[in-house]
Amino acid sequence: MEMKKDIRNHVKLLDVAKASGFAVSTVSIVLNDAPLSQHVAASTRKHIREVALSLGYHPDAFARSLRRNRSRMIGVITYDLSDPFCISIIHGIEDHLQSQGYLPQFMDARSQRSLFETHLRMALERRAEGIIVIASWVFDENSILEDIKKNHVPVVVVGRDMTARNISSVLVDNDAGGYLALQHLHQLGHRKVAVILGPEEMFDSQPRWEGIQRYAGETKLRLNPSLICQLPSQVNPYSAYDNGITLTEALLAKGKDFSAILAFDDLTALGVIRGLNQSGLSVPGDCSVIGFDDVFPAAVSLPSLTTIRQSMLQIGETAAKCVMEALKAKEDRKDAPVQIHTFPPTLIARESTAINCDKPRPKSARTKP
Amino acid sequence: MEMKKDIRNHVKLLDVAKASGFAVSTVSIVLNDAPLSQHVAASTRKHIREVALSLGYHPDAFARSLRRNRSRMIGVITYDLSDPFCISIIHGIEDHLQSQGYLPQFMDARSQRSLFETHLRMALERRAEGIIVIASWVFDENSILEDIKKNHVPVVVVGRDMTARNISSVLVDNDAGGYLALQHLHQLGHRKVAVILGPEEMFDSQPRWEGIQRYAGETKLRLNPSLICQLPSQVNPYSAYDNGITLTEALLAKGKDFSAILAFDDLTALGVIRGLNQSGLSVPGDCSVIGFDDVFPAAVSLPSLTTIRQSMLQIGETAAKCVMEALKAKEDRKDAPVQIHTFPPTLIARESTAINCDKPRPKSARTKP
DNA sequence: GAACTTTATTCAATCGTTTCAATTAGGCAA
DNA sequence: TTGCCTAATTGAAACGATTGAATAAAGTTC
C-alpha cells in the first residue's frame, strides 16, 4: 500500500533529497539559507534549489514550528466579523503584524459565546504566540483565560477595559465620545435631546452614557427621562438598524418633544433616520441625528451621518504593538506590564445634524444639508 | 539554562505524565478517549484528567497534525475582507465547514496581488487540506497554483469561472443578473438608461454587461453609447462610491438624457444617488437607480436601493461543500470531477426605482417611494 | 502449577524539519 | 608516509503527540 503516500502526502524534504542525490540535512540547510550554507558548493546549492522548485516543494509549517518552537502567529478572535467596526481594527492589526513578520490568524465567534471559547482554545492549541480578542460584549470565559495564563501566552483585549483582570486593553474613550456627541448637539442649539442607549450586555453602553450625563451635568442641561430609551440585546450587529426604527416610532408615538436624537451607534442612527422619514419628518430639518463609530454606511447615507469616529485602524495597530511588546518582554524573561491605551474619539460633523430651528411647536422649518 | 523551558514552553503531555505518575502514552490514550482507553482503569482515567485540567494542558495542534497527517483545516483566501460581499460568503463557508469538523483559516489579500500569492503559499505550507479562493479580479498566479496541484490540494474558486483551468468554481450568474436589472428598468417604462460598467480587471464586469446587452437585444431597446461609462480600476472596494459620484457628474454634465442609471454594483449605485442629489435631482423621482449585490448599506440607505441579490451565503456554502467533496474523493482515491455551480440572482425591488414619468423634458414629476 | 487469557500500562517508532556534531575527501606541509 | 587543515557533506537527536506492538501482573482453566 505505498500508493497511499503518493496521494495523501505532500512533497517533503526527503523527496527533494532523493531527487537531488544529497542528504536531507544538506537540502534543509540550502533551502533555508542557513549559516552553514556558505560551506555548501555553489553548484550544489543551485542544483538543490532547482530540484525543489521543479517538485513544487513547500516546507511543512507544522513540522517547522514544532522544531523551531515558534509559530510566528498571533490569534485574533473577533466577536463578529460582519461588523464593519471589526474589520477596520483587523486591518490595523494586519498592518503591524505583517511588518513584524507575524501572521494574524482570524477566528470569528459570530456573536456566539460557545464559539468564542472554542476559538480561544484553538488559538492556544495552535500555539499562537499571542492572542488579541476583539470583544464588544462582556465576556467571562474564566477557565480558558486561566489556561492561557498558565501557558504564558500574552493576551490583549480590544474594546473594553480588562486591566482589572490583569489583561492589557486597548479601547476608545467612550466617555469622551458620549460627551462630544451631546456637546455637538447642544452647541447647535438643541435642548431637548432624545437618547438611545446601547444594550445592557455591551460594554460600550455604560461609559458612553456616563459621558453624556457628564456633559449634561456641566451645562445644566436636563435630560428628560421619558426621552431616554435603550436598545434590547442584539443577535447580530445589524439588528441595531431595525431596533433604531422601532425605538424611534415609540418615541414619536409619545408626541415629538425633541429636536435631536443621540443614537448609541451608527447603525442605530441610520434606523432612526429611516424611522423619522417614515413619519414624514426630515433629517436634519425636523430633527438632528448623531451616531457613533463612523462605519462605512454612515458616510454614504443620505443625509450623511454626523458621528463620533473611533480611529479603529490605530486601535488595531496599538493592540498588535501591545502583544508584540509582551512577547519581547517574555523573551527577555521580564514581566510585561499590564497596559491600557484609550484613544480620544473625534467628532465628524456631516449632514444629519443642523442648527435647531424649533419653535415651541416643531415640524415646520427646514434646513438644506 | 533550564528556566528557559519554564517560560517559553507550553504545558505538554510529558508534564501531565510526570505530574500524574503515568507514562506519556497512557496519558495520551486517556485524553483522546482512544480505543485503548477502555483498558485503562477508571481511577487512572479520572486522575489523569484531573491533573491535565489543573495544569491547563492543551494538546499541541502542530505535533498532532504532524503525526496524524491531517490538519482539519481549509484555507480561505479573500481578495478583500472589508468588502461586505466577502463577509457573507465567508459566513456560508464557516457554516458548512463547522458542521464537518473543519476549521476555515482566513487570509486577507487586501486587494494586493503580492499578498495573494504569499497567502496561497502559506495555506500550502500550513497544510490546509483544501483551499477556497474568493477572487473578484482576474488572477494568474500560475506557479503557485501549479505547486498546489503537485501537492494534490483541492482548490475551489468563488466568483469566477476557472473550469477552463481545471478548477471547480462557484459563482453567481452575472449574465442573468445584468439581464434582470435592465428588464426591471424597462418594465418600469425606462427607455433611456445610462449604464456604469465595472472596471476592466474585475471578472464580473463583462458577463453583467453581456446580460444587459442580451436583454436590450431581445427587446430592441437601444442603449445610447454616450450613456455607457466604465468604472476605473479600484484600489479598494469602497472607492466605487466616489467613482459613482464622479461618473454621475460626468453624465449629467452632458445634459441629462436618461431616466434611469444601471450601476455595476451597490456601492457605485449609492455614489450615483449621492451624485444625482448633489445636482438637485431626486431618486427615484427624477431618476431611477439600480445596483447589484445587495450588500448591507443598500438596504439601509435612503431611498433604499433596488438591486440584484446574490445569495452569498449559499455560494459560500456550496464552495465549502465542493472542497469537502473533493477531499472525500481524494481519500477514496478517486478523481474529483471539476464542477461549476452558478446561482441565479434575484431582483430586490426597493425604493430607488420607480415608474418612469418622464415627459420630453424631465426634472418634473415626483413619485413617493 | 503450567498454559492461557484478560486487564492495565508502557515502549518505541513515527510524522517532517532543523541543527549541532561528526564524517569524509582532498590538499599540503613536514 | 603520517598528520593536519579546510571545505563539503551527512548522521542523528531533538520538537510533542499518536499508536501498534510489547510487557507485566493478575485471573482463569485444565
PDB file of N, CA, C and O in Angstrom, chain A residues 33-56:
ATOM      1  N   ASP A  33      18.886  28.876   3.597  1.00  0.00           N
ATOM      2  CA  ASP A  33      19.993  29.821   3.625  1.00  0.00           C
ATOM      3  C   ASP A  33      20.591  29.880   5.023  1.00  0.00           C
ATOM      4  O   ASP A  33      20.922  30.972   5.519  1.00  0.00           O
ATOM      5  N   ALA A  34      20.692  28.751   5.647  1.00  0.00           N
ATOM      6  CA  ALA A  34      21.240  28.697   6.996  1.00  0.00           C
ATOM      7  C   ALA A  34      22.709  29.097   6.964  1.00  0.00           C
ATOM      8  O   ALA A  34      23.345  29.058   5.907  1.00  0.00           O
ATOM      9  N   PRO A  35      23.271  29.491   8.106  1.00  0.00           N
ATOM     10  CA  PRO A  35      24.679  29.896   8.160  1.00  0.00           C
ATOM     11  C   PRO A  35      25.596  28.876   7.498  1.00  0.00           C
ATOM     12  O   PRO A  35      26.504  29.246   6.766  1.00  0.00           O
ATOM     13  N   LEU A  36      25.317  27.614   7.749  1.00  0.00           N
ATOM     14  CA  LEU A  36      26.173  26.566   7.198  1.00  0.00           C
ATOM     15  C   LEU A  36      26.189  26.532   5.673  1.00  0.00           C
ATOM     16  O   LEU A  36      27.072  25.930   5.075  1.00  0.00           O
ATOM     17  N   SER A  37      25.206  27.177   5.070  1.00  0.00           N
ATOM     18  CA  SER A  37      25.099  27.050   3.617  1.00  0.00           C
ATOM     19  C   SER A  37      26.274  27.723   2.915  1.00  0.00           C
ATOM     20  O   SER A  37      26.509  27.501   1.733  1.00  0.00           O
ATOM     21  N   GLN A  38      27.057  28.513   3.624  1.00  0.00           N
ATOM     22  CA  GLN A  38      28.213  29.118   2.963  1.00  0.00           C
ATOM     23  C   GLN A  38      29.290  28.072   2.669  1.00  0.00           C
ATOM     24  O   GLN A  38      30.170  28.297   1.854  1.00  0.00           O
ATOM     25  N   HIS A  39      29.183  26.950   3.339  1.00  0.00           N
ATOM     26  CA  HIS A  39      30.145  25.877   3.082  1.00  0.00           C
ATOM     27  C   HIS A  39      29.666  24.907   2.019  1.00  0.00           C
ATOM     28  O   HIS A  39      30.347  23.953   1.692  1.00  0.00           O
ATOM     29  N   VAL A  40      28.480  25.140   1.545  1.00  0.00           N
ATOM     30  CA  VAL A  40      27.951  24.238   0.518  1.00  0.00           C
ATOM     31  C   VAL A  40      28.354  24.755  -0.856  1.00  0.00           C
ATOM     32  O   VAL A  40      28.240  25.951  -1.134  1.00  0.00           O
ATOM     33  N   ALA A  41      28.845  23.878  -1.675  1.00  0.00           N
ATOM     34  CA  ALA A  41      29.314  24.270  -3.004  1.00  0.00           C
ATOM     35  C   ALA A  41      28.208  24.968  -3.780  1.00  0.00           C
ATOM     36  O   ALA A  41      27.043  24.579  -3.706  1.00  0.00           O
ATOM     37  N   ALA A  42      28.571  25.997  -4.494  1.00  0.00           N
ATOM     38  CA  ALA A  42      27.600  26.790  -5.238  1.00  0.00           C
ATOM     39  C   ALA A  42      26.805  25.914  -6.203  1.00  0.00           C
ATOM     40  O   ALA A  42      25.586  26.071  -6.351  1.00  0.00           O
ATOM     41  N   SER A  43      27.501  24.975  -6.809  1.00  0.00           N
ATOM     42  CA  SER A  43      26.816  24.119  -7.781  1.00  0.00           C
ATOM     43  C   SER A  43      25.744  23.273  -7.081  1.00  0.00           C
ATOM     44  O   SER A  43      24.643  23.081  -7.596  1.00  0.00           O
ATOM     45  N   THR A  44      26.099  22.795  -5.893  1.00  0.00           N
ATOM     46  CA  THR A  44      25.142  22.005  -5.117  1.00  0.00           C
ATOM     47  C   THR A  44      23.918  22.837  -4.779  1.00  0.00           C
ATOM     48  O   THR A  44      22.783  22.403  -4.932  1.00  0.00           O
ATOM     49  N   ARG A  45      24.194  24.033  -4.309  1.00  0.00           N
ATOM     50  CA  ARG A  45      23.085  24.925  -3.944  1.00  0.00           C
ATOM     51  C   ARG A  45      22.127  25.096  -5.112  1.00  0.00           C
ATOM     52  O   ARG A  45      20.912  24.937  -4.993  1.00  0.00           O
ATOM     53  N   LYS A  46      22.716  25.402  -6.237  1.00  0.00           N
ATOM     54  CA  LYS A  46      21.899  25.660  -7.418  1.00  0.00           C
ATOM     55  C   LYS A  46      21.068  24.429  -7.763  1.00  0.00           C
ATOM     56  O   LYS A  46      19.853  24.506  -7.970  1.00  0.00           O
ATOM     57  N   HIS A  47      21.733  23.295  -7.761  1.00  0.00           N
ATOM     58  CA  HIS A  47      21.056  22.058  -8.125  1.00  0.00           C
ATOM     59  C   HIS A  47      19.877  21.769  -7.186  1.00  0.00           C
ATOM     60  O   HIS A  47      18.763  21.489  -7.610  1.00  0.00           O
ATOM     61  N   ILE A  48      20.133  21.853  -5.892  1.00  0.00           N
ATOM     62  CA  ILE A  48      19.081  21.563  -4.914  1.00  0.00           C
ATOM     63  C   ILE A  48      17.901  22.508  -5.094  1.00  0.00           C
ATOM     64  O   ILE A  48      16.745  22.104  -5.094  1.00  0.00           O
ATOM     65  N   ARG A  49      18.218  23.764  -5.289  1.00  0.00           N
ATOM     66  CA  ARG A  49      17.148  24.757  -5.469  1.00  0.00           C
ATOM     67  C   ARG A  49      16.278  24.409  -6.675  1.00  0.00           C
ATOM     68  O   ARG A  49      15.059  24.492  -6.618  1.00  0.00           O
ATOM     69  N   GLU A  50      16.932  24.025  -7.729  1.00  0.00           N
ATOM     70  CA  GLU A  50      16.194  23.696  -8.943  1.00  0.00           C
ATOM     71  C   GLU A  50      15.273  22.493  -8.737  1.00  0.00           C
ATOM     72  O   GLU A  50      14.121  22.504  -9.155  1.00  0.00           O
ATOM     73  N   VAL A  51      15.839  21.481  -8.106  1.00  0.00           N
ATOM     74  CA  VAL A  51      15.038  20.281  -7.867  1.00  0.00           C
ATOM     75  C   VAL A  51      13.814  20.614  -7.006  1.00  0.00           C
ATOM     76  O   VAL A  51      12.682  20.214  -7.295  1.00  0.00           O
ATOM     77  N   ALA A  52      14.053  21.379  -5.945  1.00  0.00           N
ATOM     78  CA  ALA A  52      12.959  21.747  -5.043  1.00  0.00           C
ATOM     79  C   ALA A  52      11.863  22.486  -5.807  1.00  0.00           C
ATOM     80  O   ALA A  52      10.670  22.211  -5.655  1.00  0.00           O
ATOM     81  N   LEU A  53      12.291  23.388  -6.649  1.00  0.00           N
ATOM     82  CA  LEU A  53      11.334  24.185  -7.417  1.00  0.00           C
ATOM     83  C   LEU A  53      10.523  23.287  -8.343  1.00  0.00           C
ATOM     84  O   LEU A  53       9.298  23.396  -8.428  1.00  0.00           O
ATOM     85  N   SER A  54      11.224  22.403  -9.020  1.00  0.00           N
ATOM     86  CA  SER A  54      10.526  21.587 -10.013  1.00  0.00           C
ATOM     87  C   SER A  54       9.573  20.595  -9.362  1.00  0.00           C
ATOM     88  O   SER A  54       8.557  20.225  -9.938  1.00  0.00           O
ATOM     89  N   LEU A  55       9.895  20.168  -8.150  1.00  0.00           N
ATOM     90  CA  LEU A  55       8.986  19.239  -7.465  1.00  0.00           C
ATOM     91  C   LEU A  55       7.829  19.983  -6.817  1.00  0.00           C
ATOM     92  O   LEU A  55       6.852  19.371  -6.395  1.00  0.00           O
ATOM     93  N   GLY A  56       7.957  21.299  -6.701  1.00  0.00           N
ATOM     94  CA  GLY A  56       6.907  22.073  -6.021  1.00  0.00           C
ATOM     95  C   GLY A  56       6.960  21.858  -4.526  1.00  0.00           C
ATOM     96  O   GLY A  56       5.946  21.741  -3.870  1.00  0.00           O
TER      97      GLY A  56
END
